[in-house]
Amino acid sequence: MSKRSATEVSEIASKSARTGQSETGPSSKHEDTNMDDMGEFEDAWEDEIESDDEVVDAEAGDREDGMDIDEVMPPIEESEEPAPPPNVFIPGAHVLGKDEVLEADDSVYIMRHSMNVPWPCLSFDVLRDQLGDERQRYPATAYIVTGTQADLANSNEVVLYKMSSLHKTQKDSDDSDSDGDDDDDDRLDEDPILEYRSIPHLGGVNRIRAQPLPPSTPLPPVSHPYYVSSWAETGKVHIFDVRPLIESLDVPGYTYDKARYKQPVFTIESHGRAEGFAMDWASSGTSSLRLLTGDIHSKIYLTTSTPTGFNALSQPFLSHTSSVEDLQWSPSEPTVFASCSADCSIQIWDVRSKGRKSVASIDSAHESDVNVISWNRVTNYLLLSGGDEGGVKAWDLRSVKKKGSNGPDPKPVAAFDWHKAPITSIEWHPTEDSAFAASGADDQLTLWDLAVEQDDDETGAMNNMQDESRIVPPQLLFVHQGQQDIKEIHWHPQIPGTIISTSRNIFDIFKTISL
């Protein structure tokens, strides 16, 4: 991983004051010309014309018939001193007063929007679209799939949202002047458009995941399935084909068999009535899919696809001693996956191993429950974990001990205790191997870069920006606030640097200047 500096030098252009200068002086006098030989001209209109002498007298004297001359004011010079920076709220170091509220600084956002939805959503996933990769143009469009936590079990739904008209965040006029007129259409600060299609779902949705597609692979045609899976609080895992619903969002007048697509194509009942939260897809091509699901009774089941449908394997993977909280397939080895649990451990598995036991582990990965993990898609030996104590750790899997060895647990290559409440979601950046995002029950969404190192010369500058009671790690790039009960976050794989988060009844989608 390449190293980056902890501070960035920014140039502030100050406006030069405009000055004006006026010149005043007496009117010039013309010499009298001898008109005796020329005769006398008669003014047909009998106009009364003031002589130059009269004009001068009117300006100089205080006669009643003289004209008042406005006093010439000196030019107003603009101050060259920069405006004072806004007060930065540092969680843990500052406390909001009784009547104080947090206000976002839009100068640090390239794009930021919030959208209300009818019911809280614990989980969502980003859907592949046909608009291209590495998109930089605005307004942007994004598609997600989510599941509700309604008040009644039969009121829940799996919902597909199309977020469009996602314009750039409007900046002050001073900031936009330097960008030229080319981005005017991109900078319109209009409200986004939220469209949706829904599928009835019995029971609240604990977690939802979309079928993975290889990078740069377009959305399959409408005649081919595009699967999402939902972990229901009833203990069942449902698999739906949502490809026609996406088509109906994009093509006006498109119709599909709603009765057919509102039913799951397959339901996994291996967990009985035990609900769960852990779930992850993997693919070895469009025709070979694998789905892992883990429940609160420490069991992990594997479901595979066949030419005729899906097949749920009956024998569970058993090495955890408490609830399985999260699952991640290896991005490089198709038979290897990782899991984390409320038993404080991280386990590494190979589906080919006999006995359905883990092959390696970090037995005491955190002081408390390990809530979430994320496997790096670029550097395949790095794994992130987030714990119930608020800690975030990065692990080098090459040093993880194999089962049966007596060595101690490996040390994390990085560890942070910035969050002061349980970590609820964590995810590596899809293309930057050193960057990741995390969210916690302390209502913070944080962006990090492990490649940042703080120089000795920069230490003083950093100390001036923070309270002594809370040291800001140089790897912490950004803190996004304003949401309550943040449950899950994801990078958008086709819009670089864009993050989507869910909290209570609100989805936030934003891109910062940091990544």
XYZ file of C-alpha atoms in Angstrom:
515
model
C 0.000 0.000 0.000
C 1.332 3.402 -0.916
C 1.796 5.936 1.872
C -0.008 9.233 1.949
C 0.539 12.464 3.869
C -1.760 13.196 6.769
C -2.353 16.811 5.742
C -3.132 18.415 2.449
C -2.024 21.874 1.398
C -4.877 23.979 0.118
C -4.507 27.317 -1.630
C -6.972 30.020 -0.652
C -7.477 32.717 -3.247
C -8.264 36.115 -1.731
C -10.178 38.739 -3.638
C -8.337 41.903 -4.510
C -10.075 45.111 -3.461
C -11.293 47.262 -6.253
C -10.405 50.996 -6.054
C -11.662 53.917 -8.120
C -10.119 57.333 -8.728
C -11.957 60.485 -9.801
C -10.309 63.602 -11.200
C -11.798 67.030 -10.565
C -10.684 70.470 -11.724
C -11.984 73.859 -12.822
C -13.608 74.195 -16.191
C -11.369 75.842 -18.787
C -12.258 79.301 -20.049
C -12.366 80.146 -23.765
C -10.863 83.379 -25.008
C -13.342 86.022 -26.171
C -13.370 86.331 -29.920
C -13.881 89.720 -31.546
C -17.258 89.451 -33.153
C -17.593 93.080 -34.329
C -16.984 92.256 -37.967
C -19.135 89.150 -38.052
C -22.529 90.572 -37.334
C -24.861 89.291 -34.697
C -26.429 85.831 -34.631
C -29.942 85.612 -33.460
C -31.071 82.650 -31.365
C -34.323 81.606 -32.962
C -35.336 79.604 -29.925
C -34.156 82.166 -27.463
C -32.442 79.548 -25.308
C -30.779 80.715 -22.173
C -27.286 79.353 -22.061
C -25.128 79.703 -19.011
C -21.659 80.893 -19.502
C -18.691 79.007 -18.202
C -18.219 81.697 -15.595
C -21.715 81.138 -14.307
C -21.120 77.422 -14.025
C -17.997 77.947 -12.006
C -19.752 80.400 -9.753
C -22.614 77.997 -9.148
C -20.227 75.252 -8.135
C -18.124 77.443 -5.893
C -20.775 79.557 -4.227
C -23.533 78.806 -1.815
C -26.262 80.451 -3.821
C -29.789 79.239 -3.468
C -30.041 78.545 -7.189
C -26.783 76.554 -7.244
C -26.907 72.805 -7.722
C -25.926 70.513 -4.848
C -23.023 68.221 -5.654
C -22.955 64.772 -4.040
C -19.958 64.212 -1.852
C -17.474 61.841 -3.425
C -17.087 58.881 -1.056
C -13.856 56.935 -0.891
C -14.015 53.440 -2.444
C -14.974 50.576 -0.150
C -12.123 48.152 0.105
C -12.886 44.491 0.732
C -11.049 42.877 3.586
C -8.317 40.492 2.565
C -8.600 38.579 5.817
C -10.164 35.131 5.322
C -13.452 34.390 7.026
C -13.070 32.498 10.300
C -13.453 28.754 9.855
C -16.597 27.070 11.237
C -16.419 25.345 14.572
C -15.632 21.668 14.040
C -17.557 19.273 16.272
C -15.341 16.419 17.447
C -17.348 13.531 18.930
C -16.165 12.665 22.406
C -14.352 15.980 22.835
C -17.313 18.318 22.366
C -20.853 18.115 23.715
C -23.856 19.750 22.094
C -25.615 22.342 24.215
C -29.294 22.257 25.001
C -30.371 24.255 21.951
C -27.484 23.334 19.645
C -27.779 21.179 16.551
C -25.185 19.846 14.127
C -25.096 21.503 10.726
C -23.335 19.868 7.788
C -20.466 21.717 6.132
C -21.366 21.269 2.469
C -17.962 22.544 1.367
C -16.506 19.116 2.205
C -19.149 17.170 0.263
C -19.172 16.720 -3.476
C -22.681 15.273 -3.220
C -24.976 14.740 -0.226
C -28.637 13.742 -0.096
C -31.009 12.274 2.507
C -34.202 10.396 1.687
C -36.990 9.372 4.031
C -38.678 5.982 3.708
C -41.871 4.708 5.394
C -40.268 2.038 7.618
C -36.864 1.517 9.235
C -34.477 -0.684 7.264
C -31.761 -2.664 9.060
C -30.014 -3.769 5.885
C -29.649 -2.999 2.180
C -27.404 -3.772 -0.754
C -26.357 -1.887 -3.889
C -27.730 -3.286 -7.151
C -25.765 -3.442 -10.380
C -27.022 -1.105 -13.101
C -26.366 -0.511 -16.794
C -25.118 3.075 -16.489
C -21.416 2.196 -16.596
C -18.473 1.992 -14.187
C -16.253 4.764 -12.799
C -19.054 7.306 -13.195
C -18.124 10.915 -12.446
C -20.963 12.866 -14.064
C -23.868 14.370 -12.159
C -26.751 14.101 -11.584
C -26.114 10.507 -10.533
C -28.474 7.529 -10.276
C -28.245 4.566 -7.895
C -30.281 1.409 -7.301
C -30.550 -0.419 -3.969
C -32.571 -3.267 -2.487
C -33.664 -3.219 1.137
C -36.117 -4.811 3.556
C -38.413 -3.220 6.101
C -38.975 -3.496 9.842
C -42.709 -2.718 9.902
C -44.986 -2.717 12.946
C -46.813 -5.848 11.775
C -45.186 -8.995 10.372
C -47.420 -9.073 7.297
C -46.769 -5.387 6.527
C -43.123 -5.934 5.649
C -41.685 -5.736 2.156
C -38.566 -6.214 0.093
C -38.189 -2.873 -1.666
C -36.155 -1.826 -4.710
C -35.356 1.893 -4.771
C -34.166 3.922 -7.718
C -32.477 7.127 -6.530
C -32.158 9.618 -9.379
C -31.479 13.349 -9.850
C -28.631 13.104 -7.352
C -27.078 16.487 -8.087
C -23.834 17.858 -6.752
C -24.087 19.685 -3.462
C -24.545 23.395 -4.034
C -21.579 25.455 -2.866
C -21.239 29.129 -2.050
C -20.957 31.418 -5.063
C -17.328 32.157 -4.210
C -16.448 28.489 -4.473
C -18.359 27.896 -7.685
C -16.801 30.850 -9.531
C -13.532 29.032 -9.962
C -15.178 25.962 -11.427
C -16.429 27.719 -14.543
C -19.825 27.466 -16.133
C -19.426 23.906 -17.397
C -20.609 22.378 -14.115
C -23.687 24.579 -13.697
C -26.038 21.751 -14.640
C -24.223 19.397 -12.255
C -24.504 21.806 -9.341
C -28.269 22.278 -9.296
C -29.307 21.638 -5.707
C -32.606 19.947 -6.530
C -34.360 17.293 -4.505
C -33.608 13.722 -5.572
C -36.297 11.505 -7.066
C -37.073 8.253 -5.244
C -38.992 5.537 -7.126
C -39.636 2.012 -5.889
C -41.057 -1.441 -6.520
C -41.914 -3.815 -3.683
C -42.429 -7.493 -2.903
C -44.529 -8.661 0.096
C -42.406 -10.243 2.820
C -43.657 -12.062 5.913
C -41.654 -10.871 8.905
C -39.049 -8.167 9.326
C -35.920 -8.346 7.166
C -32.781 -8.784 9.281
C -30.355 -8.740 6.367
C -30.546 -8.594 2.586
C -27.892 -9.282 -0.039
C -27.789 -9.130 -3.850
C -26.231 -11.701 -6.152
C -22.629 -10.645 -6.905
C -21.642 -9.818 -10.450
C -18.008 -9.604 -11.586
C -16.603 -6.073 -11.970
C -17.511 -4.362 -15.254
C -20.170 -7.008 -15.897
C -23.420 -5.391 -17.060
C -26.772 -6.129 -15.548
C -28.102 -9.374 -17.062
C -30.890 -9.045 -19.633
C -34.432 -9.132 -18.339
C -34.833 -12.720 -19.521
C -32.083 -13.817 -17.074
C -32.526 -13.859 -13.276
C -30.879 -11.415 -10.903
C -31.227 -12.772 -7.354
C -31.455 -11.163 -3.929
C -31.774 -13.048 -0.645
C -33.509 -11.928 2.564
C -32.913 -13.195 6.112
C -36.368 -13.061 7.770
C -37.017 -12.840 11.476
C -39.158 -15.963 11.013
C -36.013 -18.079 10.531
C -36.425 -18.445 6.760
C -34.117 -17.203 4.007
C -35.945 -16.265 0.794
C -34.416 -15.886 -2.683
C -36.184 -13.574 -5.155
C -35.618 -12.763 -8.813
C -35.784 -8.949 -9.006
C -34.643 -8.403 -12.602
C -38.161 -7.591 -13.953
C -38.706 -5.071 -11.147
C -35.566 -3.179 -12.159
C -36.785 -3.162 -15.758
C -40.122 -1.690 -14.688
C -38.292 1.165 -12.942
C -36.341 1.990 -16.100
C -38.827 1.366 -18.908
C -42.135 3.279 -18.756
C -45.087 1.015 -19.410
C -43.117 -2.210 -18.870
C -45.303 -4.894 -17.313
C -44.427 -8.215 -15.721
C -46.204 -11.084 -14.006
C -46.472 -9.630 -10.501
C -48.046 -12.764 -9.050
C -45.057 -14.799 -10.234
C -42.269 -12.473 -9.109
C -43.789 -11.679 -5.738
C -43.103 -15.258 -4.719
C -39.583 -16.419 -3.812
C -37.925 -18.748 -6.293
C -36.498 -20.688 -3.337
C -36.748 -20.668 0.465
C -34.023 -22.006 2.776
C -35.544 -23.663 5.836
C -32.374 -25.291 7.200
C -32.301 -23.017 10.269
C -35.731 -24.048 11.523
C -37.207 -21.198 13.566
C -33.823 -19.723 14.528
C -33.406 -16.287 13.026
C -30.074 -14.869 11.963
C -28.190 -11.928 10.493
C -25.123 -13.380 8.777
C -25.334 -13.905 5.006
C -23.065 -13.626 1.961
C -23.153 -14.581 -1.713
C -20.309 -15.810 -3.909
C -20.196 -16.704 -7.581
C -18.015 -18.715 -9.907
C -19.791 -17.336 -12.952
C -23.414 -16.513 -13.649
C -24.536 -20.138 -13.425
C -22.736 -21.214 -10.224
C -23.867 -19.390 -7.093
C -23.134 -20.088 -3.430
C -24.980 -18.580 -0.469
C -23.879 -18.810 3.184
C -26.291 -18.134 6.055
C -25.546 -18.090 9.787
C -27.994 -18.052 12.707
C -28.080 -17.112 16.383
C -27.543 -20.769 17.354
C -23.971 -20.766 15.945
C -24.848 -22.771 12.794
C -23.749 -21.904 9.258
C -25.434 -23.476 6.212
C -24.401 -23.527 2.576
C -26.836 -23.328 -0.344
C -25.663 -23.830 -3.922
C -27.265 -23.285 -7.298
C -27.913 -26.013 -9.833
C -29.093 -25.905 -13.464
C -32.610 -26.529 -12.181
C -32.630 -24.294 -9.087
C -31.087 -24.185 -5.626
C -29.953 -26.897 -3.239
C -29.701 -26.287 0.537
C -27.097 -28.560 2.134
C -28.299 -30.141 5.365
C -25.026 -30.408 7.302
C -24.040 -27.176 9.076
C -20.571 -25.762 9.695
C -19.915 -25.874 13.444
C -17.021 -24.212 15.292
C -18.581 -21.141 16.883
C -20.074 -21.346 20.357
C -22.458 -18.381 20.064
C -24.440 -16.402 17.505
C -22.880 -16.021 14.054
C -22.894 -12.293 13.312
C -21.340 -11.954 9.843
C -19.957 -13.988 6.929
C -17.548 -13.167 4.088
C -16.448 -15.274 1.149
C -12.791 -15.035 0.146
C -12.422 -12.877 -2.981
C -9.613 -15.090 -4.323
C -10.306 -18.668 -3.125
C -13.762 -19.965 -4.085
C -13.938 -22.558 -1.295
C -12.767 -20.363 1.604
C -14.863 -18.077 3.805
C -14.604 -16.232 7.125
C -17.110 -15.791 9.947
C -17.339 -13.808 13.166
C -19.380 -14.438 16.259
C -20.594 -13.221 19.623
C -18.046 -15.691 21.059
C -15.382 -12.985 20.301
C -13.696 -15.089 17.592
C -13.073 -14.983 13.859
C -13.020 -18.348 12.104
C -11.617 -19.252 8.678
C -13.246 -22.171 6.835
C -12.757 -24.320 3.764
C -15.911 -26.017 2.479
C -13.792 -28.996 1.356
C -12.605 -29.812 4.892
C -14.064 -32.874 6.523
C -16.247 -32.523 9.571
C -17.432 -29.023 8.650
C -14.963 -27.442 11.106
C -12.938 -24.249 10.716
C -9.314 -24.588 9.585
C -7.897 -21.461 11.280
C -9.048 -18.904 13.836
C -8.414 -15.779 15.877
C -9.915 -16.936 19.147
C -9.913 -13.580 20.957
C -10.251 -11.136 18.101
C -12.131 -8.574 20.239
C -12.932 -8.026 23.877
C -16.622 -8.493 23.163
C -18.897 -9.704 20.347
C -17.410 -9.448 16.857
C -20.277 -7.841 14.971
C -19.007 -7.381 11.414
C -16.125 -8.333 9.092
C -15.007 -7.313 5.601
C -12.554 -9.067 3.276
C -10.310 -6.823 1.168
C -11.036 -7.269 -2.564
C -7.686 -5.838 -3.677
C -5.188 -7.134 -1.092
C -6.688 -10.536 -0.415
C -4.903 -11.276 2.868
C -6.412 -8.292 4.739
C -9.561 -8.651 6.842
C -11.376 -5.956 8.835
C -13.420 -6.570 11.971
C -15.626 -4.412 14.184
C -16.537 -5.260 17.767
C -19.269 -4.575 20.262
C -16.800 -2.553 22.360
C -16.391 -0.077 19.479
C -13.001 -1.297 18.305
C -11.984 -1.590 14.648
C -9.119 -3.927 13.708
C -7.308 -4.921 10.527
C -5.817 -8.418 10.327
C -3.156 -10.025 8.154
C -4.596 -13.493 7.488
C -1.158 -14.857 6.607
C -0.350 -14.817 10.325
C -3.552 -16.493 11.531
C -2.837 -19.727 13.351
C -4.156 -22.999 12.008
C -6.382 -25.208 14.100
C -4.388 -27.461 16.396
C -1.394 -25.145 16.744
C -0.445 -23.814 20.177
C 0.742 -20.370 19.136
C -0.827 -17.170 20.433
C -3.389 -15.160 18.520
C -1.874 -12.818 15.940
C -1.726 -9.092 16.577
C -3.786 -6.815 14.330
C -1.800 -4.749 11.832
C -3.954 -1.747 12.840
C -6.423 -1.071 15.637
C -8.600 1.957 16.395
C -10.865 2.785 19.328
C -12.351 6.013 17.961
C -15.953 4.773 18.100
C -17.411 4.655 21.608
C -20.315 2.316 20.877
C -20.761 -1.003 19.029
C -19.601 -1.117 15.416
C -22.651 -1.800 13.260
C -21.091 -2.010 9.765
C -17.677 -2.011 8.138
C -16.507 -2.274 4.531
C -13.272 -1.949 2.565
C -13.189 0.483 -0.347
C -13.809 -1.550 -3.540
C -10.638 -0.325 -5.320
C -8.411 1.407 -2.707
C -6.824 -1.363 -0.659
C -5.959 0.881 2.311
C -9.279 2.728 2.675
C -12.431 1.637 4.478
C -15.629 2.955 6.055
C -17.163 2.075 9.419
C -20.333 2.985 11.296
C -21.252 2.711 14.946
C -24.112 2.966 17.400
C -22.569 6.319 18.408
C -24.190 7.810 15.261
C -20.891 8.231 13.448
C -19.917 7.097 9.965
C -16.139 7.312 9.603
C -13.762 7.111 6.628
C -10.223 5.801 7.142
C -7.006 5.304 5.206
C -4.399 2.971 6.674
C -1.747 4.336 4.289
C -1.665 7.715 6.026
C 1.350 8.347 8.270
C 1.784 11.433 10.411
C 5.096 13.267 10.080
C 6.736 14.834 13.115
C 6.415 18.283 11.525
C 2.669 17.777 11.197
C 2.049 16.826 14.800
C 1.798 20.418 15.983
C -0.699 21.304 13.290
C -2.850 18.322 14.163
C -2.819 19.229 17.855
C -4.099 22.701 17.029
C -7.134 21.184 15.324
C -8.262 18.924 18.117
C -9.118 18.910 21.752
C -6.492 17.475 24.077
C -9.086 15.127 25.534
C -9.587 13.417 22.158
C -6.671 12.643 19.878
C -7.705 12.388 16.239
C -5.818 9.547 14.503
C -4.104 10.670 11.295
C -5.743 7.738 9.479
C -9.214 9.152 10.226
C -10.120 11.129 7.115
C -13.756 12.059 7.647
C -16.641 11.838 10.117
C -20.171 11.934 8.687
C -22.843 12.718 11.279
C -26.490 13.658 11.433
C -27.995 10.163 11.246
C -29.288 8.229 14.234
C -28.998 4.458 14.706
C -26.841 3.818 11.631
C -27.251 0.127 10.805
C -25.424 -0.560 7.554
C -23.155 1.161 5.022
C -21.927 0.270 1.529
C -19.657 1.838 -1.060
C -21.231 2.166 -4.488
C -19.000 0.032 -6.759
C -19.847 1.996 -9.929
C -19.692 5.566 -8.536
C -16.195 5.953 -7.013
C -16.087 7.318 -3.482
C -19.869 7.289 -2.994
C -21.312 5.815 0.208
C -24.885 4.865 1.058
C -26.067 4.341 4.648
C -29.315 3.364 6.343
C -30.524 4.600 9.727
C -34.020 4.542 11.175
C -36.256 5.861 8.366
C -33.521 7.621 6.397
C -31.076 6.716 3.645
C -28.058 8.976 3.130
C -26.025 8.949 -0.077
C -22.936 11.140 -0.260
C -19.444 11.620 -1.646
C -16.787 13.586 0.211
C -13.662 15.419 -0.887
C -11.569 12.939 1.137
C -11.799 9.873 -1.125
